[in-house]
Coordinates of C-alpha atoms in Angstrom, one line a residue:
X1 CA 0.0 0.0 0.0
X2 CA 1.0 3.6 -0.5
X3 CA -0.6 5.6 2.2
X4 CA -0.1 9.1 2.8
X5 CA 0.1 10.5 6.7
X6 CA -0.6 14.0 6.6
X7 CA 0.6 16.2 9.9
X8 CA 3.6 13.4 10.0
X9 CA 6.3 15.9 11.6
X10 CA 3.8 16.8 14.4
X11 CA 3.3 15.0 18.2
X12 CA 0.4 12.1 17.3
X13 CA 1.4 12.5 13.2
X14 CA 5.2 11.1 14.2
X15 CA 4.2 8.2 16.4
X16 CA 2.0 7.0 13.7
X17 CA 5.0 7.2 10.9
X18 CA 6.9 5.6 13.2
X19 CA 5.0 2.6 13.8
X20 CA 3.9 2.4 10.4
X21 CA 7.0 3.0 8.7
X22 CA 9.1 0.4 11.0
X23 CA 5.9 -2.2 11.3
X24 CA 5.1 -2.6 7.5
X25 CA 8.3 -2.5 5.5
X26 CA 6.5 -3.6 2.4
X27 CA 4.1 -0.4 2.6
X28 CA 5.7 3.5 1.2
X29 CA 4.5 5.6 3.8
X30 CA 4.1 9.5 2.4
X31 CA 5.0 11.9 5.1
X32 CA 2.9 14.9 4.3
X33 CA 3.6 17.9 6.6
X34 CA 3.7 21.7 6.2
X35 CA 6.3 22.1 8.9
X36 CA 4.7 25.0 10.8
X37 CA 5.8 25.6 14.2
X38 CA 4.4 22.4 15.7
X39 CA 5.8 20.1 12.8
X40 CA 9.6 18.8 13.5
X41 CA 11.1 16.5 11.5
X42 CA 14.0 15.7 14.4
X43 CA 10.6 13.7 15.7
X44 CA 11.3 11.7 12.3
X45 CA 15.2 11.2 12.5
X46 CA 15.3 7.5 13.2
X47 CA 13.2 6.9 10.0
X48 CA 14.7 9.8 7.7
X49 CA 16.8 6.8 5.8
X50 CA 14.3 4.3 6.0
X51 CA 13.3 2.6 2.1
X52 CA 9.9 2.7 2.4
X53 CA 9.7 6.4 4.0
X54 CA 9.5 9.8 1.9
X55 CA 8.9 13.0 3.7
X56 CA 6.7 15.9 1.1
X57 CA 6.6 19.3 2.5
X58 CA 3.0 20.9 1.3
X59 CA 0.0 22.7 2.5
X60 CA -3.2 20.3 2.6
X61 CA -5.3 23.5 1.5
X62 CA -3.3 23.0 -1.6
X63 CA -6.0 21.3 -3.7
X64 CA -3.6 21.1 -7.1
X65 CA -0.7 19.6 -5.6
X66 CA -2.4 17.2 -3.1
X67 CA -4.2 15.8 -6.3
X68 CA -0.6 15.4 -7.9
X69 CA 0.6 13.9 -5.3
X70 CA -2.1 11.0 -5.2
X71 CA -1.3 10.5 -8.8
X72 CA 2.6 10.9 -8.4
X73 CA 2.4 8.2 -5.7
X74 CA -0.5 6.4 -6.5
X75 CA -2.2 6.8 -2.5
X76 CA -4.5 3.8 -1.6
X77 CA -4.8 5.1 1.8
X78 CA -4.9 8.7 3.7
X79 CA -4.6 8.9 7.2
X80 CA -5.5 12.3 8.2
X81 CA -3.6 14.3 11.4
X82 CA -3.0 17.3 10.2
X83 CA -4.8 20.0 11.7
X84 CA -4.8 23.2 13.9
X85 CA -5.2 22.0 17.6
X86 CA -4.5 24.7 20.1
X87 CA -8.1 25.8 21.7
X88 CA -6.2 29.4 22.9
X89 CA -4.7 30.3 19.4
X90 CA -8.6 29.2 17.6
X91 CA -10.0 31.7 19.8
X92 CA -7.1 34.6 18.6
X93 CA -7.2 33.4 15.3
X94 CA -10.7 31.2 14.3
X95 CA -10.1 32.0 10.3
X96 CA -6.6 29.6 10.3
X97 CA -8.4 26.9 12.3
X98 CA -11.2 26.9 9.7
X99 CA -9.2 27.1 6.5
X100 CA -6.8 24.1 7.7
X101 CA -9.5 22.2 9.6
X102 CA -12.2 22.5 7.5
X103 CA -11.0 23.6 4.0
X104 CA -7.5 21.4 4.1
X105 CA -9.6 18.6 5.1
X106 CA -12.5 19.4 1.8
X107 CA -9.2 19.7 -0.8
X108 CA -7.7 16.3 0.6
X109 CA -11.1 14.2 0.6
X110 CA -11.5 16.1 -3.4
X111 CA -8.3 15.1 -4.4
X112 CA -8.9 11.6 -2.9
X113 CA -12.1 11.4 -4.9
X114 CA -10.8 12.7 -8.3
X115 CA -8.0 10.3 -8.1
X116 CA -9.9 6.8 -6.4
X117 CA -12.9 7.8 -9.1
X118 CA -10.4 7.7 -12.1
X119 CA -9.4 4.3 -11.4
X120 CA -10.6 1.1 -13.2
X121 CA -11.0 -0.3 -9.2
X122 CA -12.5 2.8 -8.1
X123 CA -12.6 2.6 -4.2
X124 CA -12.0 -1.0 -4.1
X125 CA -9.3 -1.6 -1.2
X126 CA -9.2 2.6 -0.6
X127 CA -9.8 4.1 2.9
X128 CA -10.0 7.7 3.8
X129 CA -9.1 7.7 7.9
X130 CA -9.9 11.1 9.6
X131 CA -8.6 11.5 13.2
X132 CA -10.7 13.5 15.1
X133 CA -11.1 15.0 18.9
X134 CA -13.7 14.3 21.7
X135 CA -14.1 18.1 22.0
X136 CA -16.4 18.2 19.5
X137 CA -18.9 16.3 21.6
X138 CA -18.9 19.4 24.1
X139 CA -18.7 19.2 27.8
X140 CA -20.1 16.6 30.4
X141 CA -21.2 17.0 33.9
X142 CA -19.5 15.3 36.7
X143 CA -22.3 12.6 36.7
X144 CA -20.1 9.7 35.2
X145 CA -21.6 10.1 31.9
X146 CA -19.2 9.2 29.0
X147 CA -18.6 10.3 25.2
X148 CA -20.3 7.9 22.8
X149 CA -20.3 7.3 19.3
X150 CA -23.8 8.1 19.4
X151 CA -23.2 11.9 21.6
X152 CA -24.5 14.7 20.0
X153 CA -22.6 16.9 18.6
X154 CA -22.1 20.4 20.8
X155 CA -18.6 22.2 20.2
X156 CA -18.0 25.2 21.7
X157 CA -14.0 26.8 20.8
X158 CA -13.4 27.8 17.1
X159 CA -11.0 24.9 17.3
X160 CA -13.8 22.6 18.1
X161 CA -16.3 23.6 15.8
X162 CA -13.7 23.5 12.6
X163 CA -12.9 19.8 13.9
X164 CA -16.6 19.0 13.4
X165 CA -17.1 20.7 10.3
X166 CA -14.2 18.9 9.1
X167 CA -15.9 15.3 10.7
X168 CA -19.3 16.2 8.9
X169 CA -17.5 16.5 5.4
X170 CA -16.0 13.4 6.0
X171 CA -19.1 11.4 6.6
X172 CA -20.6 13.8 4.0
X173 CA -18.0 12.2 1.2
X174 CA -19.3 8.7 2.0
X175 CA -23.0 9.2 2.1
X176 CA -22.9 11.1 -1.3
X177 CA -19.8 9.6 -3.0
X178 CA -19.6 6.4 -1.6
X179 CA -16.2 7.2 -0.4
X180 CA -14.6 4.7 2.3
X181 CA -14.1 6.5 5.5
X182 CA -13.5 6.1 8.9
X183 CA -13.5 9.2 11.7
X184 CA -12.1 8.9 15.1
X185 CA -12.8 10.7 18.1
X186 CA -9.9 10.9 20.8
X187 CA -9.1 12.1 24.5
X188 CA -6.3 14.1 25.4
X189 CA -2.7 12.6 24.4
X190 CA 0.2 13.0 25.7
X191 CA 4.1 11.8 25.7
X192 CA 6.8 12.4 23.7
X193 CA 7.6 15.0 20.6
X194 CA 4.6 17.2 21.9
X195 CA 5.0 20.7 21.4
X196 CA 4.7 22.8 24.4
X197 CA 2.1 24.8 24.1
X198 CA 0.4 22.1 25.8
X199 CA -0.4 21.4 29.2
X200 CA 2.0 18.2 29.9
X201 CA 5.5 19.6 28.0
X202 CA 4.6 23.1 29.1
X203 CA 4.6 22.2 32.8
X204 CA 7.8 19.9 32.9
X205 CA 9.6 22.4 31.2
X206 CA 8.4 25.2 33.5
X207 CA 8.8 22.7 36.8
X208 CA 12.8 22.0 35.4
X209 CA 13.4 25.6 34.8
X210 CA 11.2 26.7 38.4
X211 CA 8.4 29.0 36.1
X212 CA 5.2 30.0 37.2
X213 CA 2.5 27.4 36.2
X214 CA -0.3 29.4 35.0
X215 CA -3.6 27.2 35.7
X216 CA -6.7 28.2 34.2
X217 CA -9.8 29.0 36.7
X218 CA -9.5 26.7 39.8
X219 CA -7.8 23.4 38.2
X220 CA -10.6 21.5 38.3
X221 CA -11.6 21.1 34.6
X222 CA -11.3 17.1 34.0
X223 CA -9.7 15.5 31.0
X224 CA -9.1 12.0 30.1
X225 CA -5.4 11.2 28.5
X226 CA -4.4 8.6 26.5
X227 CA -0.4 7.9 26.3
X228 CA 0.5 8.7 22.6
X229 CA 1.3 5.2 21.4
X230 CA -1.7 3.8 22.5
X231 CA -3.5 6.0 20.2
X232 CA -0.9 5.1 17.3
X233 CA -1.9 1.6 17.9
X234 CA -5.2 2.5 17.9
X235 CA -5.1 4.1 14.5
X236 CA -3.2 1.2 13.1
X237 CA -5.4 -1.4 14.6
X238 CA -8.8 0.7 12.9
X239 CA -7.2 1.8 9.7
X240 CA -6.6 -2.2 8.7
X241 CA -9.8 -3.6 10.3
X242 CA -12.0 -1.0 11.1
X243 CA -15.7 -1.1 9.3
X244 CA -16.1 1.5 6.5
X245 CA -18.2 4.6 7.6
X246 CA -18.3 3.8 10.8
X247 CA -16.9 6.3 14.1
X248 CA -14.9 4.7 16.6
X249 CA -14.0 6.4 20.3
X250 CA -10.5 6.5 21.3
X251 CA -9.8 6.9 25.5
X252 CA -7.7 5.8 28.6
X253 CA -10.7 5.3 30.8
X254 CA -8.5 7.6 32.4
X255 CA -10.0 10.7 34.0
X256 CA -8.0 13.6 35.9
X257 CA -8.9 17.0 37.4
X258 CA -5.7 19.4 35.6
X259 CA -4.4 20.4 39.2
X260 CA -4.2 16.8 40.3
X261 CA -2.4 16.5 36.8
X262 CA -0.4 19.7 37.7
X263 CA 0.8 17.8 41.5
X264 CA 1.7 14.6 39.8
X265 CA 3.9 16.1 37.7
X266 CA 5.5 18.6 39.8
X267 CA 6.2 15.5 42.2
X268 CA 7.6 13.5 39.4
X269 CA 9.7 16.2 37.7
X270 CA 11.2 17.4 41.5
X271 CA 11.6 13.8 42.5
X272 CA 13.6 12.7 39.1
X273 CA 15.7 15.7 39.4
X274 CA 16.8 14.9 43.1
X275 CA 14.7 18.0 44.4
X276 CA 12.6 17.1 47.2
X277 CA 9.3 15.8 46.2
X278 CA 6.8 19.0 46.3
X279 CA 9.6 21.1 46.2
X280 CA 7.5 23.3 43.5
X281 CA 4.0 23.4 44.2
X282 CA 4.7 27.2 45.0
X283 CA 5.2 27.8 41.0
X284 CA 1.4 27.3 40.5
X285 CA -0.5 30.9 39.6
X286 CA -4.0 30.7 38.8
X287 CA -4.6 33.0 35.8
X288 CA -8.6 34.0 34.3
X289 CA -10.0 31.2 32.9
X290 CA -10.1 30.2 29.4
X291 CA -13.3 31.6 26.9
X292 CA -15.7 28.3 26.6
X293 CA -13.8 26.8 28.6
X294 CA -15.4 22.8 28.5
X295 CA -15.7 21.6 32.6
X296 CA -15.1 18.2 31.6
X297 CA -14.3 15.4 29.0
X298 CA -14.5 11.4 29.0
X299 CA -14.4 9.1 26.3
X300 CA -15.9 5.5 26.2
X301 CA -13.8 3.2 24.1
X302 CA -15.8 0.1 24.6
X303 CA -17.0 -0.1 20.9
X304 CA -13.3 -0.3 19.7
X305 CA -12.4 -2.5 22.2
X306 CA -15.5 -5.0 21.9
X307 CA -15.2 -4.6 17.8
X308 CA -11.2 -5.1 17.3
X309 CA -9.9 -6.0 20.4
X310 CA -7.7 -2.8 21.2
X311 CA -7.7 -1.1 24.7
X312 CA -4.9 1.1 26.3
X313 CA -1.7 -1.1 26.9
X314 CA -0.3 1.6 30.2
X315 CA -1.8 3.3 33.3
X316 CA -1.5 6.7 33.7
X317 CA 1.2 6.4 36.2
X318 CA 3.3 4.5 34.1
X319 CA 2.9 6.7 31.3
X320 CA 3.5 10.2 33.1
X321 CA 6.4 8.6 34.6
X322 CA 8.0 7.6 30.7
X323 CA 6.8 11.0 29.5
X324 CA 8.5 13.5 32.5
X325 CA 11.8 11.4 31.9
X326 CA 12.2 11.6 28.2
X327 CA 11.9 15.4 28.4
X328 CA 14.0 15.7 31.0
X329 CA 16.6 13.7 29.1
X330 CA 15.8 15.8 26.0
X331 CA 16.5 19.4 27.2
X332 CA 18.2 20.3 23.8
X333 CA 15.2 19.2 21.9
X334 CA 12.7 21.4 24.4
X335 CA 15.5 24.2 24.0
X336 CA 15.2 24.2 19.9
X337 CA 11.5 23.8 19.9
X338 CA 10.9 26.7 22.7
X339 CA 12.6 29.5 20.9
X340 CA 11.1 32.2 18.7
X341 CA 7.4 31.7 18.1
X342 CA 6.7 29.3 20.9
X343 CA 7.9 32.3 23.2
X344 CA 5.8 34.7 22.2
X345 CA 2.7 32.1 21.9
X346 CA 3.3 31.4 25.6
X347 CA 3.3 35.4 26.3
X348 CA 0.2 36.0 24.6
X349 CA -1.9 33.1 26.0
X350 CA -0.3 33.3 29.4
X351 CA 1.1 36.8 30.6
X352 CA -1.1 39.1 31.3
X353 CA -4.2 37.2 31.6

């Protein structure tokens, strides 16, 4: 197969080009990736040299040369990361999240189309595979409710409401076009390679370098989190055996309050660097909380598990511990990646608020 992974260079995109790239030597694996200021490709350096790996730097709101590059490498699947993700930057700047989310997702499934159509096969052995969020389901009360595949949609950031528009299309492709596609809906990730804008990296860097820890509101806004490779394996176990126009739920089962998050890892990162354990709980400043900010999220995964047999493979404890120790033992990488327009992204969303 020749399947192209768009968002490649980025935190999930990597994990997934990693696995497939060193899992199915027999497949080419297309990186696609515009390289903005999330997308690295040091997160791809173990696979650079790798036969069946080739790395394209494009825009997917590029509509000609996503169409040429089906054709060029004649794609039987897409597996679709790329995306804006950053809830604070949608609400500064809603018109990028809906010309990448929604328009660079429109030019992809077009060019997909045009190219699948023209063949004597058609869609025969094709699969469109869109990787969503659980945001766009909305917010749940703390009543142990959970995400289904059957929740309403109800998003309330800019960033959430160009993911669904982006989900619709998809489904919107099959219904009309008969087009084989597959959405997913995940929890929080985290782990390696993830830029630090977000809560996990953002927090051991700050802890390591004694920061302030600016926590929206109260802390109490509940997420669930899913280590990183778990969700690679997730989207390698659906995009083989996964049913055609179906959704599928990706989550830990694995619900925590962010300043319960925020203690964990302030323990962990003080503990790992010989600092007495606690040692920084001063650095937390609660700042104004976010616009829209959703109270809490919680995916249930039992459909994928019950259907193909995948559930998540570590606890959360496990994970956070893996996750605080490779970027403590990656400094240089946090250093490259935290210069220039990380900096003043962190000023904006956090000073002054």
């Amino acid at each position: 197969m020749n399947i192209i992974i768009t968002g490649g260079a980025g935190f999930i995109g990597s994990h997934v080009v990693r696995l497939f790239v060193n899992k199915y030597p027999e497949y080419h694996i297309i990186c696609l990736d515009k390289l903005t200021y999330a997308g690295n490709l040091e997160n791809l350096a173990d696979v650079e040299d790798k036969p069946n790996y080739t790395f394209v730097k494009a825009d997917i709101c590029d509509f000609d040369t996503m169409l040429a590059l089906m054709r060029e490498h004649q794609v039987d699947g897409i597996i679709h990361l790329a995306a804006e993700s950053h809830v604070d930057r949608s609400i500064k700047d809603p018109f990028t999240f809906a010309k990448t989310n929604v328009l660079g997702t429109l030019s992809l499934l077009q060019a997909a189309k045009i190219y699948w159509e023209s063949l004597p096969e058609r869609y025969e052995g094709k699969r469109f595979y869109h990787i969503s969020t659980d945001e766009v389901y909305g917010a749940l009360q703390f009543d142990g409710t959970l995400f289904t595949e059957q929740t309403k949609y109800q998003p309330h950031s800019p960033y959430s409401a160009s993911k669904a528009s982006s989900d619709h299309f998809v489904r919107a492709y099959h219904d009309t076009y008969g087009m084989p596609t597959i959405v997913t809906n995940c929890s929080n990730n985290y782990g390696p390679y993830q830029f630090p804008e977000k809560l996990i990296p953002l927090f051991i860097n700050n802890i390591r370098h004694r920061r302030p820890l600016p926590v929206y509101g109260k802390g109490e806004n509940v997420r669930d989190w899913l280590y990183v490779v778990d969700h690679a394996r997730a989207i390698d176990t659906i995009f083989h055996n996964g049913r055609i126009a179906e959704t599928y739920n990706i989550g830990g089962f694995n619900e925590w309050r962010n300043i319960d998050i925020i203690h964990v890892l302030i323990r962990t990162v003080d503990r790992l660097l010989g600092r007495p354990e606690g040692a920084d709980l001063d650095l937390i400043t609660f700042v104004t909380d976010r616009q829209g900010h959703d109270l809490r999220y919680a995916i249930d995964s039992t459909k994928l598990k019950e259907e193909l047999g995948w559930e998540p493979s570590l606890q959360f404890e496990e994970g956070i511990e893996k996750t605080v120790q490779w970027y403590l033992d990656h400094q240089d990488w946090m250093d490259r990646v935290t210069s220039g327009d990380y900096q003043r992204c962190y000023d904006d969303m956090y000073k002054g608020r």
